[in-house]
Amino acid sequence: MLAQQRQSAILELIRQRGGVRVSHLVSRFGVSDMTIRRDLEVLAERGLVDKVHGGATLAGPGSAEEPGFAAKSIRQQAEKRAIVERAAGLVEPGMAIALSAGTTTAALAARLADVRGLTVVTNSIPVADALYQNPRADQTVVLTGGIRTPSDALTGPVAEAAIAALNVDLLFLGVHGMSPRTGFTTPNLLEAAVNRRLIGAARRLVVLADHTKWETIGIATIAPLEDADLLITDSGLPPEGRRQIGEQVGELIVVDVD
């Protein structure tokens, strides 16, 4: 196989999995460690991948770039459905929960529309809309005010003040990225501040993050990995990611994707 063909195959693998290890590529292509590292260097120089310790991940946007809600909602749909199904099993009738902004949390809100006696606190317009579309008389939705972001989150001092006086059983937190060094991150500084308020209001933190969030880094850290009582992700997360996350979060659940 020519170097250019091998590099194209490596890039396709990274696009499918979100990241690969050098050792896996050495075994798969039957070439030396040095050859694979040169291939990754070529792809990194072209801006197609980001080199990380022991491997590479798909090159992401800038740390302050924030995709809109509509753009994010069409990504990793199967993974999000599997994560949401597992997360919904944690919610019991009569609970008070919080849902941060995000496409996965919005999907979870729609899944929880039939839970009786549920109180939902959120700074997300799509989350509130999902519950308002299927209203129950015994459910309460608390939508904070605030400044709207590209991801349809409400932020700023109004949102923070609304959350400060509340206490909930569970917070389901969606994140832009996660890594051992930077923790859970977001590209929006105001949204990070509101998410920290939500964490402070919750008895238990549950993070919902598909495998593409691994080694993606936003400009603002929300919380370190060890603050998560539970992280639910999908089977696309590479083994090294599972190991590192599993060592830091309270519990890691990896769901299979149909």
PDB file of C-alpha atoms in Angstrom:
ATOM      1  CA  MET A   1       0.000   0.000   0.000  1.00  0.00           C
ATOM      2  CA  LEU A   2       1.334   3.442  -0.938  1.00  0.00           C
ATOM      3  CA  ALA A   3       1.788   6.060   1.762  1.00  0.00           C
ATOM      4  CA  GLN A   4      -0.996   8.237   0.344  1.00  0.00           C
ATOM      5  CA  GLN A   5      -3.424   5.296   0.283  1.00  0.00           C
ATOM      6  CA  ARG A   6      -2.518   4.366   3.860  1.00  0.00           C
ATOM      7  CA  GLN A   7      -2.978   7.945   5.030  1.00  0.00           C
ATOM      8  CA  SER A   8      -6.415   8.095   3.400  1.00  0.00           C
ATOM      9  CA  ALA A   9      -7.373   4.848   5.134  1.00  0.00           C
ATOM     10  CA  ILE A  10      -6.103   6.175   8.473  1.00  0.00           C
ATOM     11  CA  LEU A  11      -8.113   9.379   8.047  1.00  0.00           C
ATOM     12  CA  GLU A  12     -11.271   7.386   7.297  1.00  0.00           C
ATOM     13  CA  LEU A  13     -10.735   5.318  10.460  1.00  0.00           C
ATOM     14  CA  ILE A  14     -10.339   8.467  12.530  1.00  0.00           C
ATOM     15  CA  ARG A  15     -13.499   9.938  11.021  1.00  0.00           C
ATOM     16  CA  GLN A  16     -15.432   6.779  11.900  1.00  0.00           C
ATOM     17  CA  ARG A  17     -14.111   6.410  15.439  1.00  0.00           C
ATOM     18  CA  GLY A  18     -13.214   9.940  16.442  1.00  0.00           C
ATOM     19  CA  GLY A  19      -9.672   8.829  17.309  1.00  0.00           C
ATOM     20  CA  VAL A  20      -7.131   6.021  16.943  1.00  0.00           C
ATOM     21  CA  ARG A  21      -4.041   4.787  18.719  1.00  0.00           C
ATOM     22  CA  VAL A  22      -0.673   4.358  17.018  1.00  0.00           C
ATOM     23  CA  SER A  23      -0.428   0.763  18.267  1.00  0.00           C
ATOM     24  CA  HIS A  24      -3.747  -0.128  16.610  1.00  0.00           C
ATOM     25  CA  LEU A  25      -2.642   1.386  13.305  1.00  0.00           C
ATOM     26  CA  VAL A  26       0.698  -0.451  13.416  1.00  0.00           C
ATOM     27  CA  SER A  27      -1.136  -3.749  13.829  1.00  0.00           C
ATOM     28  CA  ARG A  28      -3.794  -2.952  11.225  1.00  0.00           C
ATOM     29  CA  PHE A  29      -1.444  -1.824   8.445  1.00  0.00           C
ATOM     30  CA  GLY A  30       1.574  -3.998   9.264  1.00  0.00           C
ATOM     31  CA  VAL A  31       4.077  -1.141   9.243  1.00  0.00           C
ATOM     32  CA  SER A  32       6.431   0.315  11.821  1.00  0.00           C
ATOM     33  CA  ASP A  33       5.561   2.672  14.646  1.00  0.00           C
ATOM     34  CA  MET A  34       7.724   5.356  12.993  1.00  0.00           C
ATOM     35  CA  THR A  35       5.854   5.010   9.680  1.00  0.00           C
ATOM     36  CA  ILE A  36       2.491   5.521  11.351  1.00  0.00           C
ATOM     37  CA  ARG A  37       3.785   8.524  13.262  1.00  0.00           C
ATOM     38  CA  ARG A  38       4.996  10.047   9.994  1.00  0.00           C
ATOM     39  CA  ASP A  39       1.563   9.420   8.452  1.00  0.00           C
ATOM     40  CA  LEU A  40      -0.135  11.163  11.370  1.00  0.00           C
ATOM     41  CA  GLU A  41       2.305  14.044  11.108  1.00  0.00           C
ATOM     42  CA  VAL A  42       1.365  14.493   7.435  1.00  0.00           C
ATOM     43  CA  LEU A  43      -2.362  14.469   8.262  1.00  0.00           C
ATOM     44  CA  ALA A  44      -1.822  16.897  11.153  1.00  0.00           C
ATOM     45  CA  GLU A  45       0.129  19.304   8.954  1.00  0.00           C
ATOM     46  CA  ARG A  46      -2.818  19.313   6.540  1.00  0.00           C
ATOM     47  CA  GLY A  47      -5.146  20.212   9.408  1.00  0.00           C
ATOM     48  CA  LEU A  48      -7.119  16.974   9.141  1.00  0.00           C
ATOM     49  CA  VAL A  49      -6.247  15.425  12.522  1.00  0.00           C
ATOM     50  CA  ASP A  50      -4.956  16.510  15.915  1.00  0.00           C
ATOM     51  CA  LYS A  51      -2.048  14.519  17.340  1.00  0.00           C
ATOM     52  CA  VAL A  52      -2.550  13.433  20.951  1.00  0.00           C
ATOM     53  CA  HIS A  53      -0.447  11.279  23.248  1.00  0.00           C
ATOM     54  CA  GLY A  54      -0.274   7.804  21.687  1.00  0.00           C
ATOM     55  CA  GLY A  55      -2.452   8.524  18.683  1.00  0.00           C
ATOM     56  CA  ALA A  56      -4.610  11.093  16.903  1.00  0.00           C
ATOM     57  CA  THR A  57      -8.142  12.472  16.900  1.00  0.00           C
ATOM     58  CA  LEU A  58     -10.215  14.171  14.232  1.00  0.00           C
ATOM     59  CA  ALA A  59      -9.313  17.844  13.991  1.00  0.00           C
ATOM     60  CA  GLY A  60     -11.938  19.917  15.709  1.00  0.00           C
ATOM     61  CA  PRO A  61     -13.034  23.539  15.398  1.00  0.00           C
ATOM     62  CA  GLY A  62     -11.377  26.344  17.333  1.00  0.00           C
ATOM     63  CA  SER A  63     -11.911  26.281  21.069  1.00  0.00           C
ATOM     64  CA  ALA A  64     -14.163  29.342  20.963  1.00  0.00           C
ATOM     65  CA  GLU A  65     -16.191  28.298  17.898  1.00  0.00           C
ATOM     66  CA  GLU A  66     -19.766  27.451  18.842  1.00  0.00           C
ATOM     67  CA  PRO A  67     -21.977  25.534  16.374  1.00  0.00           C
ATOM     68  CA  GLY A  68     -25.664  26.368  16.378  1.00  0.00           C
ATOM     69  CA  PHE A  69     -28.307  24.058  17.851  1.00  0.00           C
ATOM     70  CA  ALA A  70     -29.661  23.010  14.439  1.00  0.00           C
ATOM     71  CA  ALA A  71     -26.205  22.071  13.182  1.00  0.00           C
ATOM     72  CA  LYS A  72     -25.455  19.970  16.256  1.00  0.00           C
ATOM     73  CA  SER A  73     -28.840  18.262  16.306  1.00  0.00           C
ATOM     74  CA  ILE A  74     -28.099  16.218  13.165  1.00  0.00           C
ATOM     75  CA  ARG A  75     -24.779  14.848  14.451  1.00  0.00           C
ATOM     76  CA  GLN A  76     -24.361  11.390  16.051  1.00  0.00           C
ATOM     77  CA  GLN A  77     -28.130  10.813  16.174  1.00  0.00           C
ATOM     78  CA  ALA A  78     -27.909   7.062  16.856  1.00  0.00           C
ATOM     79  CA  GLU A  79     -25.390   7.618  19.640  1.00  0.00           C
ATOM     80  CA  LYS A  80     -27.568  10.271  21.248  1.00  0.00           C
ATOM     81  CA  ARG A  81     -30.646   8.019  21.146  1.00  0.00           C
ATOM     82  CA  ALA A  82     -28.763   5.236  22.933  1.00  0.00           C
ATOM     83  CA  ILE A  83     -27.400   7.629  25.562  1.00  0.00           C
ATOM     84  CA  VAL A  84     -30.824   9.191  26.126  1.00  0.00           C
ATOM     85  CA  GLU A  85     -32.498   5.816  26.561  1.00  0.00           C
ATOM     86  CA  ARG A  86     -30.044   4.899  29.319  1.00  0.00           C
ATOM     87  CA  ALA A  87     -30.284   8.309  30.979  1.00  0.00           C
ATOM     88  CA  ALA A  88     -34.088   8.229  31.036  1.00  0.00           C
ATOM     89  CA  GLY A  89     -33.941   5.160  33.270  1.00  0.00           C
ATOM     90  CA  LEU A  90     -32.422   7.284  36.044  1.00  0.00           C
ATOM     91  CA  VAL A  91     -35.459   9.551  36.310  1.00  0.00           C
ATOM     92  CA  GLU A  92     -38.268   8.642  38.700  1.00  0.00           C
ATOM     93  CA  PRO A  93     -41.729  10.181  39.180  1.00  0.00           C
ATOM     94  CA  GLY A  94     -41.759  13.140  41.529  1.00  0.00           C
ATOM     95  CA  MET A  95     -38.105  14.061  41.013  1.00  0.00           C
ATOM     96  CA  ALA A  96     -36.752  17.561  40.526  1.00  0.00           C
ATOM     97  CA  ILE A  97     -34.107  17.504  37.793  1.00  0.00           C
ATOM     98  CA  ALA A  98     -32.125  20.023  35.779  1.00  0.00           C
ATOM     99  CA  LEU A  99     -31.252  19.780  32.101  1.00  0.00           C
ATOM    100  CA  SER A 100     -28.493  21.941  30.677  1.00  0.00           C
ATOM    101  CA  ALA A 101     -28.546  23.224  27.121  1.00  0.00           C
ATOM    102  CA  GLY A 102     -27.582  20.821  24.343  1.00  0.00           C
ATOM    103  CA  THR A 103     -29.008  18.549  21.681  1.00  0.00           C
ATOM    104  CA  THR A 104     -28.665  15.393  23.786  1.00  0.00           C
ATOM    105  CA  THR A 105     -30.424  16.965  26.763  1.00  0.00           C
ATOM    106  CA  ALA A 106     -33.184  18.234  24.454  1.00  0.00           C
ATOM    107  CA  ALA A 107     -33.676  14.689  23.189  1.00  0.00           C
ATOM    108  CA  LEU A 108     -33.813  13.500  26.802  1.00  0.00           C
ATOM    109  CA  ALA A 109     -36.480  16.099  27.597  1.00  0.00           C
ATOM    110  CA  ALA A 110     -38.712  14.706  24.851  1.00  0.00           C
ATOM    111  CA  ARG A 111     -38.169  11.210  26.259  1.00  0.00           C
ATOM    112  CA  LEU A 112     -39.263  12.369  29.747  1.00  0.00           C
ATOM    113  CA  ALA A 113     -42.519  13.987  28.637  1.00  0.00           C
ATOM    114  CA  ASP A 114     -44.605  11.178  30.192  1.00  0.00           C
ATOM    115  CA  VAL A 115     -42.928  11.049  33.618  1.00  0.00           C
ATOM    116  CA  ARG A 116     -45.509  12.051  36.212  1.00  0.00           C
ATOM    117  CA  GLY A 117     -44.885  14.677  38.853  1.00  0.00           C
ATOM    118  CA  LEU A 118     -41.596  15.769  37.282  1.00  0.00           C
ATOM    119  CA  THR A 119     -40.105  19.210  37.866  1.00  0.00           C
ATOM    120  CA  VAL A 120     -37.539  20.286  35.263  1.00  0.00           C
ATOM    121  CA  VAL A 121     -35.223  23.262  35.649  1.00  0.00           C
ATOM    122  CA  THR A 122     -33.459  24.332  32.461  1.00  0.00           C
ATOM    123  CA  ASN A 123     -31.700  27.210  30.764  1.00  0.00           C
ATOM    124  CA  SER A 124     -32.417  25.673  27.345  1.00  0.00           C
ATOM    125  CA  ILE A 125     -35.188  26.902  25.086  1.00  0.00           C
ATOM    126  CA  PRO A 126     -35.338  23.603  23.078  1.00  0.00           C
ATOM    127  CA  VAL A 127     -35.542  21.582  26.312  1.00  0.00           C
ATOM    128  CA  ALA A 128     -38.488  23.654  27.509  1.00  0.00           C
ATOM    129  CA  ASP A 129     -40.127  23.448  24.068  1.00  0.00           C
ATOM    130  CA  ALA A 130     -39.837  19.647  24.057  1.00  0.00           C
ATOM    131  CA  LEU A 131     -41.781  19.479  27.308  1.00  0.00           C
ATOM    132  CA  TYR A 132     -44.304  22.174  26.345  1.00  0.00           C
ATOM    133  CA  GLN A 133     -45.174  20.255  23.163  1.00  0.00           C
ATOM    134  CA  ASN A 134     -46.428  17.327  25.264  1.00  0.00           C
ATOM    135  CA  PRO A 135     -47.669  19.049  28.427  1.00  0.00           C
ATOM    136  CA  ARG A 136     -48.720  17.196  31.572  1.00  0.00           C
ATOM    137  CA  ALA A 137     -50.710  18.958  34.269  1.00  0.00           C
ATOM    138  CA  ASP A 138     -48.536  17.373  36.969  1.00  0.00           C
ATOM    139  CA  GLN A 139     -45.221  18.480  35.455  1.00  0.00           C
ATOM    140  CA  THR A 140     -43.512  21.800  36.183  1.00  0.00           C
ATOM    141  CA  VAL A 141     -41.002  23.374  33.815  1.00  0.00           C
ATOM    142  CA  VAL A 142     -38.809  26.175  35.165  1.00  0.00           C
ATOM    143  CA  LEU A 143     -37.118  28.080  32.327  1.00  0.00           C
ATOM    144  CA  THR A 144     -34.538  30.623  33.406  1.00  0.00           C
ATOM    145  CA  GLY A 145     -34.339  33.974  31.717  1.00  0.00           C
ATOM    146  CA  GLY A 146     -31.092  35.275  30.318  1.00  0.00           C
ATOM    147  CA  ILE A 147     -29.046  36.058  27.232  1.00  0.00           C
ATOM    148  CA  ARG A 148     -29.524  33.621  24.348  1.00  0.00           C
ATOM    149  CA  THR A 149     -26.462  31.891  22.837  1.00  0.00           C
ATOM    150  CA  PRO A 150     -26.019  30.178  19.419  1.00  0.00           C
ATOM    151  CA  SER A 151     -26.827  26.844  21.092  1.00  0.00           C
ATOM    152  CA  ASP A 152     -30.156  28.284  22.353  1.00  0.00           C
ATOM    153  CA  ALA A 153     -28.956  28.417  25.972  1.00  0.00           C
ATOM    154  CA  LEU A 154     -29.998  31.228  28.294  1.00  0.00           C
ATOM    155  CA  THR A 155     -27.013  32.688  30.125  1.00  0.00           C
ATOM    156  CA  GLY A 156     -25.786  35.657  32.134  1.00  0.00           C
ATOM    157  CA  PRO A 157     -26.658  37.052  35.583  1.00  0.00           C
ATOM    158  CA  VAL A 158     -30.406  36.565  35.196  1.00  0.00           C
ATOM    159  CA  ALA A 159     -30.006  32.835  34.500  1.00  0.00           C
ATOM    160  CA  GLU A 160     -27.417  32.425  37.260  1.00  0.00           C
ATOM    161  CA  ALA A 161     -29.614  34.191  39.834  1.00  0.00           C
ATOM    162  CA  ALA A 162     -32.608  32.006  38.954  1.00  0.00           C
ATOM    163  CA  ILE A 163     -30.603  28.823  39.470  1.00  0.00           C
ATOM    164  CA  ALA A 164     -28.849  29.966  42.664  1.00  0.00           C
ATOM    165  CA  ALA A 165     -31.990  29.558  44.812  1.00  0.00           C
ATOM    166  CA  LEU A 166     -32.891  26.071  43.540  1.00  0.00           C
ATOM    167  CA  ASN A 167     -32.003  22.493  44.510  1.00  0.00           C
ATOM    168  CA  VAL A 168     -32.502  19.445  42.301  1.00  0.00           C
ATOM    169  CA  ASP A 169     -31.975  15.691  42.576  1.00  0.00           C
ATOM    170  CA  LEU A 170     -30.144  15.222  39.270  1.00  0.00           C
ATOM    171  CA  LEU A 171     -28.439  17.418  36.710  1.00  0.00           C
ATOM    172  CA  PHE A 172     -28.088  16.046  33.191  1.00  0.00           C
ATOM    173  CA  LEU A 173     -25.231  18.019  31.676  1.00  0.00           C
ATOM    174  CA  GLY A 174     -24.406  18.160  27.986  1.00  0.00           C
ATOM    175  CA  VAL A 175     -20.858  19.209  27.104  1.00  0.00           C
ATOM    176  CA  HIS A 176     -18.927  20.382  24.047  1.00  0.00           C
ATOM    177  CA  GLY A 177     -15.806  18.432  24.928  1.00  0.00           C
ATOM    178  CA  MET A 178     -14.008  16.402  27.574  1.00  0.00           C
ATOM    179  CA  SER A 179     -10.391  15.554  28.268  1.00  0.00           C
ATOM    180  CA  PRO A 180      -8.296  14.591  31.309  1.00  0.00           C
ATOM    181  CA  ARG A 181      -6.375  17.871  31.186  1.00  0.00           C
ATOM    182  CA  THR A 182      -9.220  20.349  30.690  1.00  0.00           C
ATOM    183  CA  GLY A 183     -12.191  18.447  32.105  1.00  0.00           C
ATOM    184  CA  PHE A 184     -15.658  19.146  30.670  1.00  0.00           C
ATOM    185  CA  THR A 185     -15.599  22.205  28.436  1.00  0.00           C
ATOM    186  CA  THR A 186     -17.727  24.560  26.354  1.00  0.00           C
ATOM    187  CA  PRO A 187     -16.908  27.187  23.711  1.00  0.00           C
ATOM    188  CA  ASN A 188     -19.072  29.769  25.500  1.00  0.00           C
ATOM    189  CA  LEU A 189     -17.809  31.548  28.634  1.00  0.00           C
ATOM    190  CA  LEU A 190     -21.271  32.615  29.771  1.00  0.00           C
ATOM    191  CA  GLU A 191     -22.654  29.114  29.337  1.00  0.00           C
ATOM    192  CA  ALA A 192     -19.807  27.686  31.428  1.00  0.00           C
ATOM    193  CA  ALA A 193     -20.759  29.973  34.312  1.00  0.00           C
ATOM    194  CA  VAL A 194     -24.423  28.915  34.169  1.00  0.00           C
ATOM    195  CA  ASN A 195     -23.474  25.234  33.990  1.00  0.00           C
ATOM    196  CA  ARG A 196     -21.335  25.625  37.107  1.00  0.00           C
ATOM    197  CA  ARG A 197     -24.388  27.070  38.861  1.00  0.00           C
ATOM    198  CA  LEU A 198     -26.435  24.078  37.748  1.00  0.00           C
ATOM    199  CA  ILE A 199     -23.794  21.713  39.139  1.00  0.00           C
ATOM    200  CA  GLY A 200     -23.900  23.545  42.451  1.00  0.00           C
ATOM    201  CA  ALA A 201     -27.694  23.137  42.621  1.00  0.00           C
ATOM    202  CA  ALA A 202     -27.659  19.369  41.974  1.00  0.00           C
ATOM    203  CA  ARG A 203     -27.260  16.495  44.407  1.00  0.00           C
ATOM    204  CA  ARG A 204     -25.889  14.305  41.588  1.00  0.00           C
ATOM    205  CA  LEU A 205     -24.188  15.181  38.286  1.00  0.00           C
ATOM    206  CA  VAL A 206     -24.806  13.007  35.224  1.00  0.00           C
ATOM    207  CA  VAL A 207     -22.851  13.966  32.097  1.00  0.00           C
ATOM    208  CA  LEU A 208     -24.177  12.922  28.680  1.00  0.00           C
ATOM    209  CA  ALA A 209     -21.443  12.925  26.027  1.00  0.00           C
ATOM    210  CA  ASP A 210     -21.059  10.895  22.858  1.00  0.00           C
ATOM    211  CA  HIS A 211     -17.630   9.630  21.810  1.00  0.00           C
ATOM    212  CA  THR A 212     -16.866  12.589  19.544  1.00  0.00           C
ATOM    213  CA  LYS A 213     -16.568  14.818  22.624  1.00  0.00           C
ATOM    214  CA  TRP A 214     -13.428  12.930  23.709  1.00  0.00           C
ATOM    215  CA  GLU A 215     -10.323  15.161  23.386  1.00  0.00           C
ATOM    216  CA  THR A 216     -12.448  18.014  22.031  1.00  0.00           C
ATOM    217  CA  ILE A 217     -11.619  21.152  23.991  1.00  0.00           C
ATOM    218  CA  GLY A 218     -13.680  24.316  24.364  1.00  0.00           C
ATOM    219  CA  ILE A 219     -12.327  27.584  25.680  1.00  0.00           C
ATOM    220  CA  ALA A 220     -14.003  27.366  29.095  1.00  0.00           C
ATOM    221  CA  THR A 221     -13.843  24.540  31.621  1.00  0.00           C
ATOM    222  CA  ILE A 222     -17.137  23.727  33.308  1.00  0.00           C
ATOM    223  CA  ALA A 223     -15.814  21.170  35.794  1.00  0.00           C
ATOM    224  CA  PRO A 224     -13.052  18.557  36.130  1.00  0.00           C
ATOM    225  CA  LEU A 225     -13.897  14.987  35.123  1.00  0.00           C
ATOM    226  CA  GLU A 226     -13.903  13.831  38.746  1.00  0.00           C
ATOM    227  CA  ASP A 227     -16.914  16.045  39.527  1.00  0.00           C
ATOM    228  CA  ALA A 228     -19.168  13.741  37.471  1.00  0.00           C
ATOM    229  CA  ASP A 229     -20.976  11.128  39.536  1.00  0.00           C
ATOM    230  CA  LEU A 230     -21.890   9.343  36.304  1.00  0.00           C
ATOM    231  CA  LEU A 231     -20.903   9.736  32.659  1.00  0.00           C
ATOM    232  CA  ILE A 232     -22.936   8.061  29.925  1.00  0.00           C
ATOM    233  CA  THR A 233     -21.262   7.709  26.534  1.00  0.00           C
ATOM    234  CA  ASP A 234     -21.384   5.362  23.554  1.00  0.00           C
ATOM    235  CA  SER A 235     -19.302   2.432  22.378  1.00  0.00           C
ATOM    236  CA  GLY A 236     -17.423   4.591  19.872  1.00  0.00           C
ATOM    237  CA  LEU A 237     -15.251   5.884  22.703  1.00  0.00           C
ATOM    238  CA  PRO A 238     -11.766   4.390  22.216  1.00  0.00           C
ATOM    239  CA  PRO A 239     -10.298   2.075  24.892  1.00  0.00           C
ATOM    240  CA  GLU A 240      -7.811   4.700  26.081  1.00  0.00           C
ATOM    241  CA  GLY A 241     -10.643   7.167  26.551  1.00  0.00           C
ATOM    242  CA  ARG A 242     -12.619   4.620  28.527  1.00  0.00           C
ATOM    243  CA  ARG A 243      -9.617   3.939  30.742  1.00  0.00           C
ATOM    244  CA  GLN A 244      -8.821   7.568  31.451  1.00  0.00           C
ATOM    245  CA  ILE A 245     -12.417   8.624  32.010  1.00  0.00           C
ATOM    246  CA  GLY A 246     -13.161   5.537  34.102  1.00  0.00           C
ATOM    247  CA  GLU A 247     -10.292   6.417  36.421  1.00  0.00           C
ATOM    248  CA  GLN A 248     -11.708   9.869  37.136  1.00  0.00           C
ATOM    249  CA  VAL A 249     -15.517   9.887  37.039  1.00  0.00           C
ATOM    250  CA  GLY A 250     -17.609   8.236  39.729  1.00  0.00           C
ATOM    251  CA  GLU A 251     -19.098   5.746  37.258  1.00  0.00           C
ATOM    252  CA  LEU A 252     -18.771   5.260  33.515  1.00  0.00           C
ATOM    253  CA  ILE A 253     -21.566   3.690  31.450  1.00  0.00           C
ATOM    254  CA  VAL A 254     -20.858   2.825  27.811  1.00  0.00           C
ATOM    255  CA  VAL A 255     -23.956   2.071  25.747  1.00  0.00           C
ATOM    256  CA  ASP A 256     -24.043   0.106  22.514  1.00  0.00           C
ATOM    257  CA  VAL A 257     -25.324   1.838  19.394  1.00  0.00           C
ATOM    258  CA  ASP A 258     -27.741   0.088  17.046  1.00  0.00           C
TER     259      ASP A 258
END
